[in-house]
Every structure is written in C-alpha cells, then in structure tokens.
XYZ file of C-alpha atoms in Angstrom:
517
model
C -37.440 -19.494 -25.920
C -40.389 -18.294 -28.236
C -39.922 -14.848 -27.254
C -36.431 -14.900 -27.396
C -35.973 -16.128 -31.010
C -39.063 -13.709 -32.551
C -36.872 -10.845 -30.681
C -33.252 -12.119 -32.552
C -35.867 -12.497 -36.102
C -37.062 -8.267 -35.139
C -33.335 -7.721 -34.626
C -32.255 -9.458 -37.733
C -34.604 -7.565 -39.871
C -34.201 -4.432 -38.359
C -30.750 -4.302 -39.406
C -31.022 -5.890 -42.622
C -33.256 -2.945 -43.156
C -30.917 -0.343 -42.012
C -28.037 -1.628 -44.877
C -30.594 -1.346 -47.769
C -31.708 1.404 -46.249
C -28.298 2.594 -46.912
C -27.373 1.351 -49.795
C -30.502 2.881 -51.258
C -30.293 5.867 -49.795
C -26.311 6.219 -51.149
C -28.296 5.408 -54.454
C -30.994 7.324 -54.483
C -28.758 11.085 -54.011
C -26.701 9.931 -56.332
C -29.788 9.716 -58.992
C -31.192 12.934 -57.111
C -27.967 15.254 -57.944
C -27.566 13.758 -61.481
C -31.320 14.756 -61.966
C -30.304 17.955 -60.059
C -27.852 19.013 -62.457
C -29.661 18.027 -65.315
C -32.447 20.023 -64.825
C -29.998 23.251 -63.463
C -27.478 22.817 -66.387
C -30.792 23.306 -68.618
C -31.825 26.475 -67.037
C -28.539 28.232 -66.599
C -25.411 26.795 -68.281
C -27.294 26.026 -72.249
C -23.342 25.859 -73.238
C -22.019 23.411 -70.653
C -25.103 20.873 -71.471
C -24.556 21.097 -75.503
C -20.757 20.356 -74.761
C -22.053 17.752 -72.204
C -24.622 16.407 -75.475
C -21.209 16.533 -78.183
C -19.656 14.814 -75.187
C -22.439 11.911 -74.800
C -22.373 11.273 -78.264
C -19.100 10.786 -78.583
C -19.444 8.572 -75.485
C -21.830 6.677 -77.417
C -19.949 6.556 -80.751
C -17.185 4.652 -78.231
C -19.605 2.396 -76.846
C -20.931 1.548 -79.962
C -16.971 0.281 -81.217
C -16.777 -1.592 -77.912
C -16.309 -5.562 -77.878
C -19.342 -6.893 -76.095
C -23.264 -7.738 -75.907
C -25.192 -5.753 -78.339
C -28.299 -5.381 -75.944
C -26.044 -3.712 -73.326
C -25.137 -0.794 -75.638
C -27.491 -0.539 -77.124
C -29.474 0.526 -73.700
C -26.416 2.230 -72.791
C -26.503 4.674 -75.736
C -29.972 5.443 -76.235
C -30.082 6.998 -72.451
C -26.950 8.653 -73.204
C -28.599 10.202 -76.032
C -31.878 10.310 -74.701
C -30.208 12.440 -71.254
C -26.698 13.205 -71.813
C -26.117 14.791 -68.678
C -28.593 11.802 -66.780
C -27.406 8.617 -69.273
C -23.607 10.069 -68.870
C -23.267 10.183 -65.148
C -25.161 6.745 -65.014
C -22.441 5.376 -67.548
C -19.453 6.865 -65.560
C -20.805 5.601 -61.822
C -22.029 1.771 -63.056
C -21.126 1.567 -67.081
C -17.702 2.809 -67.358
C -14.739 0.318 -67.478
C -11.866 1.416 -65.378
C -13.214 0.298 -62.254
C -12.986 -3.166 -63.288
C -9.474 -2.993 -65.417
C -8.155 -1.644 -61.680
C -9.729 -4.806 -59.692
C -8.399 -7.047 -62.862
C -4.985 -5.828 -62.190
C -5.733 -7.274 -58.088
C -6.239 -10.768 -58.931
C -3.889 -12.896 -58.304
C -2.062 -14.839 -60.732
C -3.673 -18.333 -61.737
C -2.076 -21.171 -60.350
C 0.251 -23.592 -62.509
C -0.949 -27.144 -62.725
C 2.296 -29.394 -62.585
C 2.986 -31.335 -65.870
C 1.755 -34.304 -65.137
C -1.749 -33.236 -64.177
C -1.895 -31.293 -67.636
C -0.333 -34.340 -69.203
C -3.517 -36.191 -67.672
C -5.380 -33.388 -68.987
C -4.627 -33.701 -72.419
C -4.734 -37.408 -72.736
C -8.311 -36.777 -71.942
C -9.111 -34.120 -73.580
C -7.791 -36.542 -76.742
C -9.736 -39.222 -75.730
C -13.096 -37.602 -75.648
C -12.481 -36.206 -78.515
C -12.202 -39.300 -80.472
C -15.032 -40.609 -78.813
C -17.163 -37.886 -79.042
C -15.574 -35.497 -82.436
C -18.887 -33.402 -82.538
C -17.808 -32.397 -79.062
C -13.969 -31.428 -79.419
C -14.769 -28.077 -80.174
C -16.461 -26.874 -77.142
C -14.305 -29.713 -75.185
C -11.686 -27.447 -76.153
C -13.039 -23.799 -76.097
C -13.252 -24.188 -72.801
C -9.696 -25.967 -71.794
C -8.059 -22.977 -73.816
C -9.549 -20.847 -71.117
C -7.765 -23.082 -68.511
C -11.171 -25.927 -67.893
C -9.401 -29.109 -67.866
C -11.132 -32.024 -68.796
C -11.886 -35.250 -66.511
C -12.111 -38.609 -66.548
C -11.964 -41.426 -63.731
C -15.097 -39.470 -61.588
C -18.888 -40.686 -60.553
C -21.377 -38.274 -61.030
C -24.321 -38.234 -59.367
C -27.180 -36.153 -60.505
C -30.063 -34.516 -57.715
C -33.560 -34.167 -59.347
C -34.558 -32.575 -55.808
C -33.110 -29.528 -53.558
C -33.851 -31.896 -50.587
C -31.464 -34.843 -51.471
C -28.827 -32.730 -52.975
C -28.441 -30.752 -50.086
C -29.160 -33.789 -47.255
C -26.036 -35.510 -49.501
C -24.087 -32.374 -48.618
C -24.837 -32.110 -45.291
C -24.242 -35.824 -44.809
C -20.742 -35.593 -46.326
C -19.566 -32.617 -44.312
C -20.317 -34.829 -40.984
C -18.140 -36.810 -42.465
C -15.702 -34.460 -43.068
C -11.437 -35.716 -41.956
C -9.344 -32.762 -43.505
C -11.520 -29.886 -45.142
C -15.029 -28.258 -45.686
C -15.418 -25.237 -48.440
C -18.505 -23.396 -49.137
C -19.145 -21.371 -51.862
C -23.352 -19.907 -51.681
C -25.007 -16.650 -52.996
C -27.374 -17.521 -49.840
C -27.189 -18.574 -46.695
C -30.292 -18.217 -44.622
C -30.969 -18.901 -41.070
C -33.577 -21.660 -40.288
C -34.378 -25.431 -40.449
C -31.868 -26.607 -42.834
C -28.875 -23.840 -41.644
C -29.496 -24.813 -38.139
C -28.351 -28.471 -38.784
C -25.343 -27.113 -41.231
C -24.312 -24.474 -38.840
C -24.046 -27.464 -36.288
C -21.824 -30.107 -38.241
C -19.494 -27.130 -39.546
C -18.907 -25.504 -35.778
C -18.529 -29.691 -34.929
C -16.165 -29.949 -37.659
C -13.939 -27.347 -36.597
C -13.398 -27.725 -33.228
C -12.432 -31.225 -34.562
C -9.425 -29.561 -36.581
C -10.820 -30.138 -40.070
C -10.198 -26.410 -42.115
C -13.723 -24.860 -42.716
C -13.786 -21.973 -45.178
C -17.238 -20.555 -45.916
C -17.875 -17.670 -48.829
C -20.865 -16.201 -49.054
C -22.755 -13.381 -50.991
C -23.929 -10.263 -48.794
C -26.277 -8.615 -51.264
C -27.863 -12.511 -51.030
C -28.229 -12.381 -47.520
C -28.526 -9.127 -46.109
C -32.165 -10.446 -44.684
C -31.390 -13.786 -43.533
C -27.936 -14.101 -42.112
C -27.382 -12.080 -38.863
C -23.238 -11.078 -37.615
C -23.753 -12.705 -34.542
C -23.946 -16.069 -36.453
C -20.899 -15.446 -38.639
C -19.013 -14.334 -34.880
C -20.233 -17.552 -33.366
C -18.920 -19.389 -36.785
C -15.594 -17.697 -36.433
C -15.280 -18.590 -32.826
C -15.779 -21.922 -33.449
C -13.088 -21.811 -35.811
C -14.703 -21.579 -39.323
C -13.116 -18.964 -41.578
C -15.690 -16.854 -42.694
C -15.573 -14.542 -45.719
C -18.044 -12.605 -47.342
C -18.727 -11.227 -50.645
C -18.653 -7.505 -51.483
C -20.452 -5.949 -48.494
C -23.525 -3.918 -49.520
C -22.811 -1.636 -46.896
C -19.816 -0.729 -48.120
C -19.776 -0.200 -51.943
C -22.556 1.660 -53.678
C -20.677 2.088 -57.171
C -21.550 -0.397 -60.070
C -19.027 -2.841 -59.749
C -19.423 -4.212 -55.884
C -23.064 -3.180 -55.951
C -23.622 -4.644 -59.003
C -21.640 -8.181 -59.254
C -22.275 -10.760 -57.038
C -21.052 -14.244 -56.512
C -23.837 -16.388 -57.564
C -21.857 -18.967 -57.629
C -22.905 -22.606 -55.456
C -19.873 -24.750 -54.415
C -19.577 -27.232 -51.523
C -16.145 -29.684 -51.652
C -15.329 -32.218 -49.100
C -11.558 -33.682 -48.724
C -10.746 -33.360 -52.291
C -12.417 -36.493 -53.557
C -16.880 -35.162 -52.882
C -17.385 -31.822 -55.007
C -20.947 -30.314 -55.673
C -22.491 -28.073 -57.946
C -25.986 -26.751 -59.351
C -28.733 -24.447 -58.151
C -29.414 -24.909 -54.824
C -28.435 -22.532 -52.292
C -28.429 -22.841 -47.990
C -32.014 -22.498 -47.616
C -35.385 -23.928 -46.200
C -37.001 -23.308 -49.785
C -34.680 -25.259 -51.703
C -35.275 -27.722 -49.683
C -39.434 -27.345 -49.418
C -39.209 -27.112 -45.781
C -41.206 -23.795 -46.161
C -43.389 -22.906 -48.796
C -42.488 -19.888 -51.508
C -43.716 -19.251 -54.852
C -45.364 -22.836 -54.800
C -43.320 -25.638 -54.969
C -39.590 -25.381 -55.254
C -37.971 -27.368 -57.985
C -34.020 -26.957 -58.258
C -30.766 -29.803 -58.281
C -27.592 -30.094 -58.484
C -24.714 -33.022 -59.014
C -21.739 -34.015 -56.658
C -18.728 -35.454 -58.782
C -16.230 -38.255 -56.751
C -12.800 -38.997 -58.175
C -10.915 -36.566 -60.480
C -12.937 -34.128 -61.443
C -13.799 -32.971 -57.859
C -10.604 -31.096 -58.037
C -12.524 -28.471 -60.270
C -14.682 -27.521 -58.480
C -12.479 -27.462 -55.474
C -9.393 -25.487 -57.289
C -12.373 -22.914 -58.129
C -13.091 -21.874 -54.706
C -9.355 -21.906 -54.360
C -9.079 -19.579 -56.466
C -11.636 -17.082 -55.284
C -10.406 -17.746 -51.397
C -6.590 -16.413 -52.861
C -9.462 -13.660 -54.427
C -10.556 -12.473 -51.287
C -8.792 -13.361 -48.452
C -5.190 -14.562 -49.374
C -2.850 -18.009 -49.018
C -4.489 -21.196 -47.981
C -3.629 -22.499 -44.905
C -1.540 -25.814 -46.916
C -0.536 -26.757 -50.861
C -2.482 -26.460 -53.534
C -1.818 -30.413 -53.423
C -3.013 -31.307 -49.760
C -6.409 -30.448 -52.010
C -6.556 -32.688 -54.489
C -8.837 -35.721 -54.248
C -7.169 -38.457 -52.185
C -9.612 -41.636 -54.075
C -9.652 -43.689 -56.243
C -12.799 -43.703 -58.671
C -13.751 -45.464 -61.255
C -17.104 -44.364 -63.752
C -17.992 -44.172 -67.617
C -17.859 -40.486 -69.370
C -16.040 -37.018 -68.450
C -16.579 -34.208 -67.140
C -15.396 -30.366 -67.332
C -16.058 -27.700 -64.835
C -15.931 -24.442 -65.794
C -16.383 -20.753 -63.994
C -16.934 -17.467 -65.549
C -17.231 -14.157 -64.034
C -17.315 -9.970 -65.295
C -13.543 -10.023 -64.622
C -13.316 -11.879 -67.751
C -15.615 -9.650 -70.126
C -16.017 -9.175 -72.823
C -14.788 -13.130 -72.768
C -17.933 -15.091 -71.485
C -16.905 -18.464 -70.903
C -20.655 -19.343 -69.680
C -22.733 -17.659 -72.372
C -20.386 -19.262 -75.306
C -20.610 -22.533 -73.425
C -24.869 -22.102 -73.739
C -24.277 -20.589 -77.425
C -22.036 -23.857 -78.531
C -24.399 -26.452 -76.768
C -27.591 -24.844 -78.847
C -25.060 -24.985 -82.367
C -24.342 -28.367 -80.940
C -27.777 -30.112 -80.751
C -28.940 -31.678 -83.757
C -32.044 -33.969 -82.463
C -33.700 -32.535 -79.084
C -32.375 -29.411 -77.411
C -33.742 -29.453 -73.521
C -33.265 -26.645 -71.286
C -34.450 -25.132 -67.710
C -34.090 -22.014 -66.256
C -35.572 -19.585 -63.440
C -35.071 -16.393 -65.450
C -35.038 -15.965 -69.416
C -33.747 -12.354 -71.160
C -31.671 -13.213 -74.208
C -29.294 -11.338 -75.743
C -29.652 -11.218 -79.744
C -27.440 -13.950 -80.274
C -28.771 -16.337 -77.573
C -32.158 -15.884 -79.408
C -31.140 -15.982 -83.277
C -28.834 -19.830 -82.103
C -32.826 -21.027 -80.483
C -34.620 -19.660 -83.458
C -31.823 -21.095 -85.770
C -31.690 -24.892 -83.959
C -36.073 -25.141 -83.382
C -35.803 -23.484 -87.551
C -34.074 -27.213 -88.264
C -35.448 -28.993 -86.820
C -34.576 -29.417 -83.019
C -36.499 -30.762 -80.472
C -36.396 -27.454 -78.593
C -37.828 -26.934 -75.466
C -37.805 -23.736 -73.038
C -39.015 -25.168 -69.384
C -40.103 -22.029 -67.015
C -41.320 -21.280 -63.929
C -45.634 -21.387 -63.785
C -44.935 -18.859 -60.458
C -42.647 -16.559 -60.798
C -40.263 -14.965 -58.333
C -40.123 -11.646 -59.880
C -42.639 -10.408 -61.623
C -40.648 -8.030 -64.230
C -38.126 -10.768 -64.867
C -41.246 -12.968 -65.950
C -42.922 -9.976 -68.313
C -39.707 -9.705 -70.162
C -39.122 -13.372 -70.708
C -42.827 -13.797 -72.284
C -42.044 -10.954 -74.301
C -39.902 -13.709 -76.488
C -42.204 -16.375 -76.148
C -43.807 -15.469 -79.974
C -40.563 -15.625 -82.006
C -39.160 -18.487 -80.768
C -42.553 -20.018 -81.041
C -42.422 -19.108 -84.669
C -39.489 -20.897 -85.117
C -40.646 -24.113 -83.638
C -39.675 -23.402 -80.123
C -41.730 -25.088 -76.963
C -42.550 -23.297 -74.469
C -43.021 -24.826 -70.752
C -44.386 -23.731 -67.878
C -43.403 -26.015 -64.519
C -47.357 -26.031 -63.181
C -46.521 -26.623 -59.733
C -44.436 -23.562 -58.518
C -41.306 -22.411 -58.847
C -38.567 -23.656 -61.378
C -35.170 -22.566 -60.204
C -32.516 -25.443 -61.898
C -30.216 -24.392 -64.313
C -30.055 -27.296 -66.718
C -29.197 -28.131 -70.440
C -29.480 -31.468 -72.145
C -28.228 -32.119 -75.511
C -28.874 -35.080 -77.784
C -28.609 -37.529 -74.833
C -24.776 -36.698 -75.633
C -23.736 -33.771 -72.699
C -25.430 -31.996 -70.005
C -24.870 -29.173 -68.435
C -25.244 -28.574 -64.612
C -24.440 -25.063 -62.740
C -25.555 -22.055 -61.438
C -25.933 -19.818 -64.203
C -29.129 -18.624 -65.444
C -29.767 -17.503 -69.147
C -29.930 -13.853 -68.334
C -27.663 -10.790 -68.749
C -26.056 -10.877 -65.203
C -25.788 -14.150 -65.526
C -23.678 -14.114 -68.297
C -21.839 -10.280 -67.883
C -22.039 -9.412 -64.180
C -22.080 -12.531 -61.647
C -19.769 -14.326 -60.927
C -20.504 -17.956 -62.148
C -19.468 -21.984 -61.973
C -21.231 -25.321 -63.551
C -20.141 -28.969 -64.972
C -20.639 -30.270 -68.355
C -20.717 -33.934 -68.271
C -20.335 -35.793 -71.477
C -21.894 -39.073 -71.388
C -21.794 -41.311 -68.499
C -25.225 -42.406 -66.231
C -25.829 -38.836 -64.804
C -26.532 -37.841 -68.462
C -28.944 -40.031 -68.647
C -29.982 -38.721 -64.960
C -30.470 -35.219 -66.118
C -32.779 -36.210 -69.010
C -34.841 -38.242 -67.195
C -35.748 -35.493 -64.386
C -36.610 -32.649 -67.398
C -38.943 -35.347 -69.165
C -40.648 -35.507 -65.112
C -40.679 -31.228 -65.478
C -42.244 -31.508 -69.116
C -45.094 -33.900 -67.746
C -45.661 -31.392 -65.169
C -46.022 -28.260 -67.080
C -48.273 -26.461 -69.209
C -47.217 -26.055 -73.084
C -47.815 -22.654 -73.496
C -49.726 -21.980 -77.201
C -49.134 -18.821 -79.493
C -53.079 -18.346 -79.177
C -52.725 -17.688 -74.853
C -49.186 -15.590 -75.792
C -51.319 -12.951 -78.001
C -54.132 -12.717 -75.326
C -52.202 -12.551 -72.758
C -53.097 -9.453 -70.310
C -52.565 -6.045 -71.781
C -50.858 -4.913 -68.761
C -47.752 -7.125 -69.481
C -48.063 -6.586 -73.650
C -47.905 -2.657 -72.322
C -44.627 -3.160 -70.186
C -42.899 -5.191 -72.184
C -40.911 -2.653 -74.712
C -40.383 -0.135 -71.591
C -38.949 -3.649 -69.287
C -37.086 -4.797 -72.025
C -35.229 -1.890 -72.644
C -33.875 -2.188 -69.060
C -33.525 -6.025 -69.087
C -30.251 -5.383 -68.258
C -30.112 -4.507 -65.264
C -33.041 -6.838 -64.175
C-alpha cells in the first residue's frame, strides 16, 4: 500500500511538472520571439524600429490617460519606453484590455432580487446608518455596487485555521440539501481525505454538491483521478481557468482566490484558509501557519451563497433549482450587521475591495489593526496609512516573520521606513507564517476575507470577504489580533536601516515589477 501511495505521488508530481513545463515553455517562446524580434529590428529595420518607438510613445500616452492604478500604469510606461518592441508585445499579450472586455461581455446578467428582499436590505441599511453613522458612507458605497446589508445573522469568528476547517467539515457531514465549496487550493492530504469522504457520501445520499477550485493553486497537489472519482460519486466539479489551456494574460494571470463554503443556505464561511494540511498545521510549512475565518449563520449566509451561484452561472450555467431554493430557511436572531462583498478583474478599474480598504483606513479614529501575508501597496494605500499614522491613529500592520515568497517580502519591507516615519507600527509574527487577512477599526467594524493588501488581490484576482458592523464577532477579531501582536516582534527604524545589503540592493528593481508578484 505504501509503495502504491508513493507511486501515485510520483505520478502526480510528474503530471503537474508536465503541465507547468508546458505553460512555461509557451511563455518562454513568446518572450524569446519578442526578444529576437527586437534584435532583428535593431539590426536590419531601423525605420520599422523607429516607427515602433513612435507607436510605443503613443501607447504610453494612452496608458497614462487611462483610469486605473498609478503603479500599474507607470510600470508599463517604463517598460514600453525603455524597450519598445518587448514592452509593446508583452503589453498586447498581458496588459491590453480587449480580452478583458470580451470576457466581460460573456458574464451572465446579475440576478435581480425580489422586491421584498430589496426592501428588507434597505431597511437594514437605514438601521445601520442610524446606529453607526460614521460607517454609513462605506456601507452605502458597497450597496451601490449591489452588496446588501444583512441583519439577523450570527457571526462566529475562528482564530485558527484548524478550527475553521473542522467547523466546515462538521456542517458538511450534516448537509441535507446542498454543499457549495469554492477555494483557491484543494490539496490532497489528511484534511482532503476526510472532506472527500464526506462530499462523496452526501452526494450519493442525494445532496447537491458543487465544487469550484483554481487550477493554478492545485497544479502539484490535486490529481485528475481525484476529480474523476468526485464526479463518479455525483459531485459537480468545475476547474477555474485550466493553466494548460490558456497562456495569455487574462486566463493565466487572473485567478479565483476566493474562499467560500455554503451548507443548506443557513451556514456560509469565508476567510483566508484553503483546504490543505498546512492551514490546519497538520504539516509544517514556514513555521506555524496562522490563519482564520468566519461563519455566517442566518440571513447573511445568503451573501456568500449568492456569490457562489453567480460564479457557477459564469463558469458552468444555471443551477438545478430557482435561487430561492438556496436561501436561508432558519430563523436566527443576533446583534450587529454584516455585508458580504466580492471583487474581480472584470470590475477594473472599479475595485470594491481596494476602495473598502481605503475607507476603513480613512474612517479610523482611534486604532487600525491589519493582518496580511503580502503587503505591496499602491500610492493611494500608502498615503492613506501615512495620513492615519500622522493623525494619531494607532496603526498596526502585522506581517509574517517567515514569508513563503522572499521577493514579495523584500518588496513589503521596502515600505517600512516611510510607514514608520509616519507613526505606523510594523509587527512580524514570530511563530511563522501569518496568512490571515483581517482588519479591525475602532472596535466597531471588522473585515474578514480572502483579500491581501497587494496588487494581485486588488486588480487581478477574484476575491471575497465580509464586513462585520458591531456584534460579538468584532470583539473576537480584536482579541485574535491582540494575541498576534503579543506573539510578534515590533520592527524598529534602526533594524530596518540595518537590513541586509542584498535586500536594499534588490528593493528598487523588485518594486518596479511589483504588479506581477
């Protein structure tokens, strides 16, 4: 049996390596042809090259005048003006928006909510605005984008990935109508073996089971045979953007980074944890893996369930039943309000997740605590954090001590000096890798979700999260963040100035290409 398991593991690695190699080969061919073209044009076609330089200048001016992130635009402008042939070709492959517009045209129309549901949402919003007037602007800006305010929702925060994932497993075992799962990573291992058994058993019992996972997040960790076995048991599986099929910017770069689980309409979860053993610390990767998530029970669960259904309609068509079938059926009473939000590249340059972060920062009056594994801010985010720090807000940015990617950590560290000059406190989570994505403002509002504070989350990935306005879960998030700070090392300006020379040397170049990290 052990020999068979090792053979399967070897076959999985070989298959994943072949898929990665194919994608890398196609990308390498594109880049090689681009470089070759630049060389030949310089040698034998001076006039053509001059025309390309003029075209590059025109494209650079066009990019400058487009709406969107300044860091994104400046990176493309520098590349195009420095090496026009390479820059123009890469921009057409990875930066041009025609393919984005084409895909946006294929998105099914958003389902309208019944009048009674819209009226209840408006009533909830009015109650929230009167109870917490300082947060009416943030709440209304998300409502205008279609994200309803929910009351009658019990929110339970889980400060450990293990407990969060165990709760999902326990509720899946009890599912009677449906189970929806959408994750960036589903990795085979101890956790997956248990979940796989539950999903197949419930599907055979007649429960509607649907799974969406991102192909890029699972290249080396999920076999095709596993998908076949799920489908044979009656589980409907959709693989988001198969890497071997697409190599252009849209499909290769845009990923489904959301984490959503829904059971029977009454329960729904989101957070930072994926379904993989390291998230429950069943295996060790980068020290202790710190993650978290939240469960919504009651009306607010519909925000995540409807988000899953919208993604399913986009990828695979209509579900089996009318939407009302998937709504919460229980009667829940609890304090506070919640507002589920989603984001994705099809919204660009309108980015609800980034705007939500900016408003949370701007609204802080007493303290602002942020946990994120990746910190690659744009100009607006840096400016907002510095203003908050200058204004006397206790701003604490909590990051991993043991990063999973050295280059992203180098970029993050490059911003520490400016932040500390404006009173922002930087904490490194000493036990290991801090993967959770949470924000706490003034003990009033908390955010829990899948959104990192970097360009990929704000511009390139499909993301989700929930804002909690008041209620016991807000206090639970604060207690968790206090515990994180207590286990962290506060970075000092002297430490930052004395960082390794190779990091200081790499920072300017790394920051130039931060939009692709």
